[in-house]
Each structure stands twice: as structure tokens, then as C-alpha cells.
Amino acid sequence: KNQVEQSPQSLIILEGKNCTLQCNYTVSPFSNLRWYKQDTGRGPVSLTIMTFSENTKSNGRYTATLDADTKQSSLHITASQLSDSASYICVVSARGASGTYKYIFGTGTRLKVLA
Amino acid sequence: DGGITQSPKYLFRKEGQNVTLSCEQNLNHDAMYWYRQDPGQGLRLIYYSQIVNDFQKGDIAEGYSVSREKKESFPLTVTSAQKNPTAFYLCASSIRQGTNTGELFFGEGSRLTVL
């Protein structure tokens, strides 16, 4: 069964500190992995996309890593800001038997940054 | 600006009523999706459409119906047959289903509450 698990469920950090969010997946065949940021009551917005051959990708203060062998990804946030308070969702794409792609969503990590 | 517009933002429904959630996109995307988001759960696929006049059931289609008469529009009807309709509904689109790197673009969501 295709699954995406994220940890921790929730996290509270002080402004300016760094943090790392984890995503483990059992999805086959793997196509790509995305991290989305979702503010409360809003739609998710894409932060990064990782394909099978990519190990690291950065987007400003956000750095995503992918280890395709262990099927793990992480999202590192540097020098956190109050505006980073949101849910972060890991989404893995899998190619189905018919050739179409399916998106498998993790349950998200809720991050709270305190002043 | 291009994007996805969902309406209404908030909707209240009495038991036994059907309601329709609107989703319009001006991104010229072929594929459109409806997801349901509940606390503590990953997004679950209700319906998706790859082209006009065609749509497919997702994982939790029971109690829902859709239409795709125009490329830019993909309305979702929550029928009285849906036993637990209170949730946050997200509409999304991508260039086309089946692309390896097809990013999902989300609307701002519609929160449905059954009274």
C-alpha cells in the first residue's frame, strides 16, 4: 500500500531557530516528491519538487533532501520566521498501472514559530 | 493573475440538502481535481478530470458528483447521500494528468459545515 508518513505531527520553535521536518514514504513506482506549505484555512502552495536523481534542492530558507534508497525526505527551515507558522505537507507521486499518476499525501507537520 | 478560484469560502448546509462548490481556473490546465481535507488526515481524492466531458472517481467519491463541461470549470456537488460532509474542500489543477513533474496548483479552499 502506498503511504507517506510525516514526523513530527507538530513542532514549536522560537523565531530564528532552525528545524527539520521528516517524510518517509513507501510508494512504488516513485515518480517525484514535493513539499507544500499550507497556511491555516488556505490552499497548499508548492515549496520544492524532488525527482529520483536529485539529493538536495533549496528555495530560499527552505532546503529539501531526498534519499531514494531509504525512501526518506527532509525539509530544513533555516532562521525561522513567524510567517513560517503553517502546516507542511509531503506529497509523493506514483505511477499507476494505467500509466496515469497518483498523488499520495502525508498528514502534514504543523509548525508554530514563537516570537 | 492566473490561478484557481473556489467559492464560496464558507458554506453552511442543512442535513438533506445538496450543495455545489465552484472551482474555476484560468491557468489553461487540462487536469482538475477535488480533494477533501479532514483534521489529522492527508488529502483524499474525491474526483478528477483529465479532459472536458470526462471525469473519474477518486478514493472517496460516494455522495459526491462533478461535471466538466468547460476546461476552466470543475464544480463539485455534495449530495445528501454524503453522510459526513463537514470538511475543508480543495480544488486543484495541473498541466495534465500523467506528466512526470506536473505540479498541483490549489485553490484557497471551501469550508462546508453541516448544521
Coordinates of C-alpha atoms in Angstrom, one line a residue:
Chain A
K1 CA 0.0 0.0 0.0
N2 CA 1.3 3.4 -0.9
Q3 CA 1.9 5.5 2.2
V4 CA 3.5 8.8 3.2
E5 CA 4.3 9.3 6.8
Q6 CA 5.5 12.6 8.3
S7 CA 7.1 13.5 11.6
P8 CA 6.8 15.1 13.9
Q9 CA 3.0 15.8 13.9
S10 CA 3.6 19.2 15.4
L11 CA 6.5 21.3 16.3
I12 CA 7.0 24.6 18.3
I13 CA 10.2 26.6 17.9
L14 CA 11.5 30.1 18.7
E15 CA 11.9 32.6 16.0
G16 CA 15.4 32.5 14.4
K17 CA 15.9 28.8 15.2
N18 CA 16.3 26.1 12.6
C19 CA 14.2 23.0 12.3
T20 CA 13.9 19.8 10.2
L21 CA 10.7 18.0 9.2
Q22 CA 10.8 14.4 8.1
C23 CA 8.9 12.4 5.4
N24 CA 9.1 8.7 4.9
Y25 CA 7.3 7.0 2.0
T26 CA 6.5 3.6 0.7
V27 CA 5.4 4.5 -2.8
S28 CA 6.1 2.5 -5.9
P29 CA 6.9 3.2 -8.5
F30 CA 8.2 6.5 -7.3
S31 CA 7.9 9.5 -9.6
N32 CA 8.7 12.6 -7.6
L33 CA 8.3 14.2 -4.1
R34 CA 7.0 17.7 -3.3
W35 CA 6.8 19.7 -0.2
Y36 CA 3.9 22.1 0.2
K37 CA 3.2 24.8 2.7
Q38 CA -0.4 25.3 3.9
D39 CA -1.4 28.3 5.9
T40 CA -4.4 27.8 8.2
G41 CA -7.6 28.0 6.1
R42 CA -5.7 28.4 2.9
G43 CA -4.7 26.1 0.0
P44 CA -1.3 24.4 -0.1
V45 CA 1.5 26.1 -2.0
S46 CA 4.4 24.2 -3.5
L47 CA 7.9 24.8 -2.0
T48 CA 10.1 22.3 -3.8
I49 CA 10.0 19.3 -6.0
M50 CA 12.5 16.4 -5.9
T51 CA 12.9 13.8 -8.6
F52 CA 14.6 10.4 -8.2
S53 CA 18.0 11.7 -9.2
E54 CA 18.1 14.8 -7.0
N55 CA 19.5 14.8 -3.5
T56 CA 19.1 18.4 -2.4
K57 CA 17.1 21.4 -3.5
S58 CA 16.8 24.8 -2.0
N59 CA 14.2 27.5 -2.1
G60 CA 15.4 30.5 0.0
R61 CA 15.4 29.4 3.6
Y62 CA 13.9 26.0 2.7
T63 CA 16.2 23.1 1.8
A64 CA 14.8 19.7 0.9
T65 CA 16.8 16.5 0.7
L66 CA 15.8 13.1 -0.8
D67 CA 17.4 9.7 -0.2
A68 CA 15.7 7.4 -2.7
D69 CA 17.5 4.4 -1.2
T70 CA 16.0 4.8 2.2
K71 CA 12.8 6.5 0.9
Q72 CA 13.2 9.4 3.2
S73 CA 13.0 13.2 2.6
S74 CA 13.5 16.1 4.9
L75 CA 12.7 19.8 4.8
H76 CA 15.1 22.0 6.7
I77 CA 14.0 25.5 7.6
T78 CA 16.8 28.0 8.4
A79 CA 16.4 31.1 10.6
S80 CA 12.7 30.6 11.1
Q81 CA 10.3 33.5 10.9
L82 CA 6.8 34.0 12.4
S83 CA 5.4 33.6 8.8
D84 CA 6.8 30.1 8.7
S85 CA 4.0 29.0 11.0
A86 CA 1.9 26.6 8.9
S87 CA 1.4 23.0 8.0
Y88 CA 4.0 21.4 5.8
I89 CA 2.8 18.6 3.6
C90 CA 4.9 15.9 1.8
V91 CA 3.3 14.7 -1.4
V92 CA 4.7 11.7 -3.4
S93 CA 3.7 10.9 -6.9
A94 CA 3.3 7.3 -8.0
R95 CA 2.7 6.0 -11.5
G96 CA -0.3 3.8 -11.7
A97 CA -0.9 0.6 -13.7
S98 CA -2.7 2.6 -16.4
G99 CA 0.2 5.0 -16.8
T100 CA -1.5 7.8 -15.0
Y101 CA 0.0 9.4 -11.9
K102 CA -1.5 9.5 -8.4
Y103 CA -0.6 11.9 -5.6
I104 CA -0.2 10.4 -2.1
F105 CA -0.4 13.0 0.7
G106 CA 1.2 12.9 4.1
T107 CA -0.8 14.1 7.1
G108 CA 1.5 17.1 7.5
T109 CA 3.6 18.7 10.2
R110 CA 2.1 21.6 12.0
L111 CA 4.8 24.2 12.7
K112 CA 4.4 27.0 15.2
V113 CA 7.1 29.7 15.4
L114 CA 7.0 31.8 18.6
A115 CA 8.4 35.3 19.0
Chain B
D1 CA -3.1 36.9 -12.4
G2 CA -3.6 33.2 -13.2
G3 CA -4.9 30.9 -10.6
I4 CA -7.7 28.8 -9.2
T5 CA -10.8 30.4 -7.7
Q6 CA -13.0 28.5 -5.3
S7 CA -16.3 29.7 -4.0
P8 CA -17.9 30.1 -1.6
K9 CA -15.1 30.3 1.1
Y10 CA -17.6 29.2 3.8
L11 CA -20.8 27.3 3.3
F12 CA -23.4 26.0 5.7
R13 CA -25.8 23.3 4.8
K14 CA -28.8 21.7 6.5
E15 CA -29.0 17.9 6.5
G16 CA -30.7 16.6 3.4
Q17 CA -29.6 19.5 1.2
N18 CA -27.4 19.3 -1.9
V19 CA -24.7 22.0 -2.2
T20 CA -22.4 22.9 -5.1
L21 CA -18.9 24.2 -4.7
S22 CA -17.5 26.2 -7.6
C23 CA -13.9 25.8 -8.9
E24 CA -12.7 27.9 -11.8
Q25 CA -9.1 28.1 -13.2
N26 CA -7.5 30.4 -15.8
L27 CA -4.2 28.5 -16.0
N28 CA -5.2 26.6 -19.1
H29 CA -4.7 23.4 -17.3
D30 CA -6.1 20.2 -18.6
A31 CA -6.4 18.2 -15.3
M32 CA -8.5 19.2 -12.4
Y33 CA -9.1 17.6 -9.0
W34 CA -11.2 17.7 -5.9
Y35 CA -9.8 16.8 -2.5
R36 CA -11.3 16.6 0.9
Q37 CA -9.2 17.6 4.0
D38 CA -10.1 16.5 7.5
P39 CA -8.1 17.2 10.7
G40 CA -5.2 14.7 11.2
Q41 CA -5.7 13.1 7.7
G42 CA -3.9 13.6 4.4
L43 CA -5.8 15.0 1.5
R44 CA -8.2 12.4 0.0
L45 CA -9.1 12.4 -3.7
I46 CA -12.8 12.7 -4.5
Y47 CA -12.9 13.1 -8.3
Y48 CA -10.5 14.1 -11.0
S49 CA -10.9 15.1 -14.7
Q50 CA -8.2 14.9 -17.4
I51 CA -10.2 16.5 -20.2
V52 CA -13.5 18.2 -20.9
N53 CA -16.6 15.9 -20.6
D54 CA -14.6 13.2 -18.8
F55 CA -14.0 12.6 -15.1
Q56 CA -13.0 9.7 -12.9
K57 CA -13.9 8.7 -9.3
G58 CA -11.2 9.0 -6.7
D59 CA -10.9 7.2 -3.4
I60 CA -13.9 8.7 -1.7
A61 CA -16.4 9.5 -4.5
E62 CA -19.6 8.2 -2.8
G63 CA -22.0 11.0 -2.1
Y64 CA -20.3 13.4 -4.5
S65 CA -20.9 14.3 -8.1
V66 CA -19.0 16.5 -10.6
S67 CA -19.2 17.8 -14.1
R68 CA -16.6 19.1 -16.6
E69 CA -18.5 20.9 -19.3
K70 CA -15.7 23.6 -19.8
K71 CA -12.0 23.3 -19.5
E72 CA -11.8 26.0 -16.9
S73 CA -14.6 24.8 -14.6
F74 CA -15.0 21.7 -12.4
P75 CA -17.9 22.1 -9.9
L76 CA -18.4 19.6 -7.1
T77 CA -21.9 18.8 -5.7
V78 CA -22.1 17.4 -2.2
T79 CA -25.3 15.4 -2.2
S80 CA -27.5 14.4 0.7
A81 CA -26.1 10.9 0.3
Q82 CA -22.7 12.0 1.8
K83 CA -23.1 11.0 5.4
N84 CA -20.3 13.2 6.9
P85 CA -19.8 16.2 4.6
T86 CA -18.4 18.7 7.1
A87 CA -14.8 19.2 5.8
F88 CA -12.4 21.5 4.0
Y89 CA -12.6 21.0 0.2
L90 CA -9.7 21.8 -2.0
C91 CA -9.8 22.1 -5.8
A92 CA -6.5 21.7 -7.7
S93 CA -5.3 21.6 -11.3
S94 CA -2.2 20.5 -13.2
I95 CA -1.0 20.9 -16.7
R96 CA -2.2 17.4 -17.5
Q97 CA -2.6 14.1 -15.6
G98 CA 0.3 11.8 -16.3
T99 CA 3.1 14.3 -16.6
N100 CA 6.1 13.4 -14.5
T101 CA 6.6 16.7 -12.9
G102 CA 3.0 18.0 -13.0
E103 CA 2.7 20.4 -10.1
L104 CA -0.6 20.6 -8.4
F105 CA -1.9 24.2 -8.0
F106 CA -4.5 24.6 -5.3
G107 CA -7.4 27.0 -4.8
E108 CA -8.0 28.6 -1.4
G109 CA -10.5 26.0 -0.3
S110 CA -14.1 25.9 0.7
R111 CA -15.2 25.0 4.2
L112 CA -18.5 23.2 4.4
T113 CA -20.3 22.8 7.7
V114 CA -23.5 20.8 8.1
L115 CA -25.8 22.2 10.7

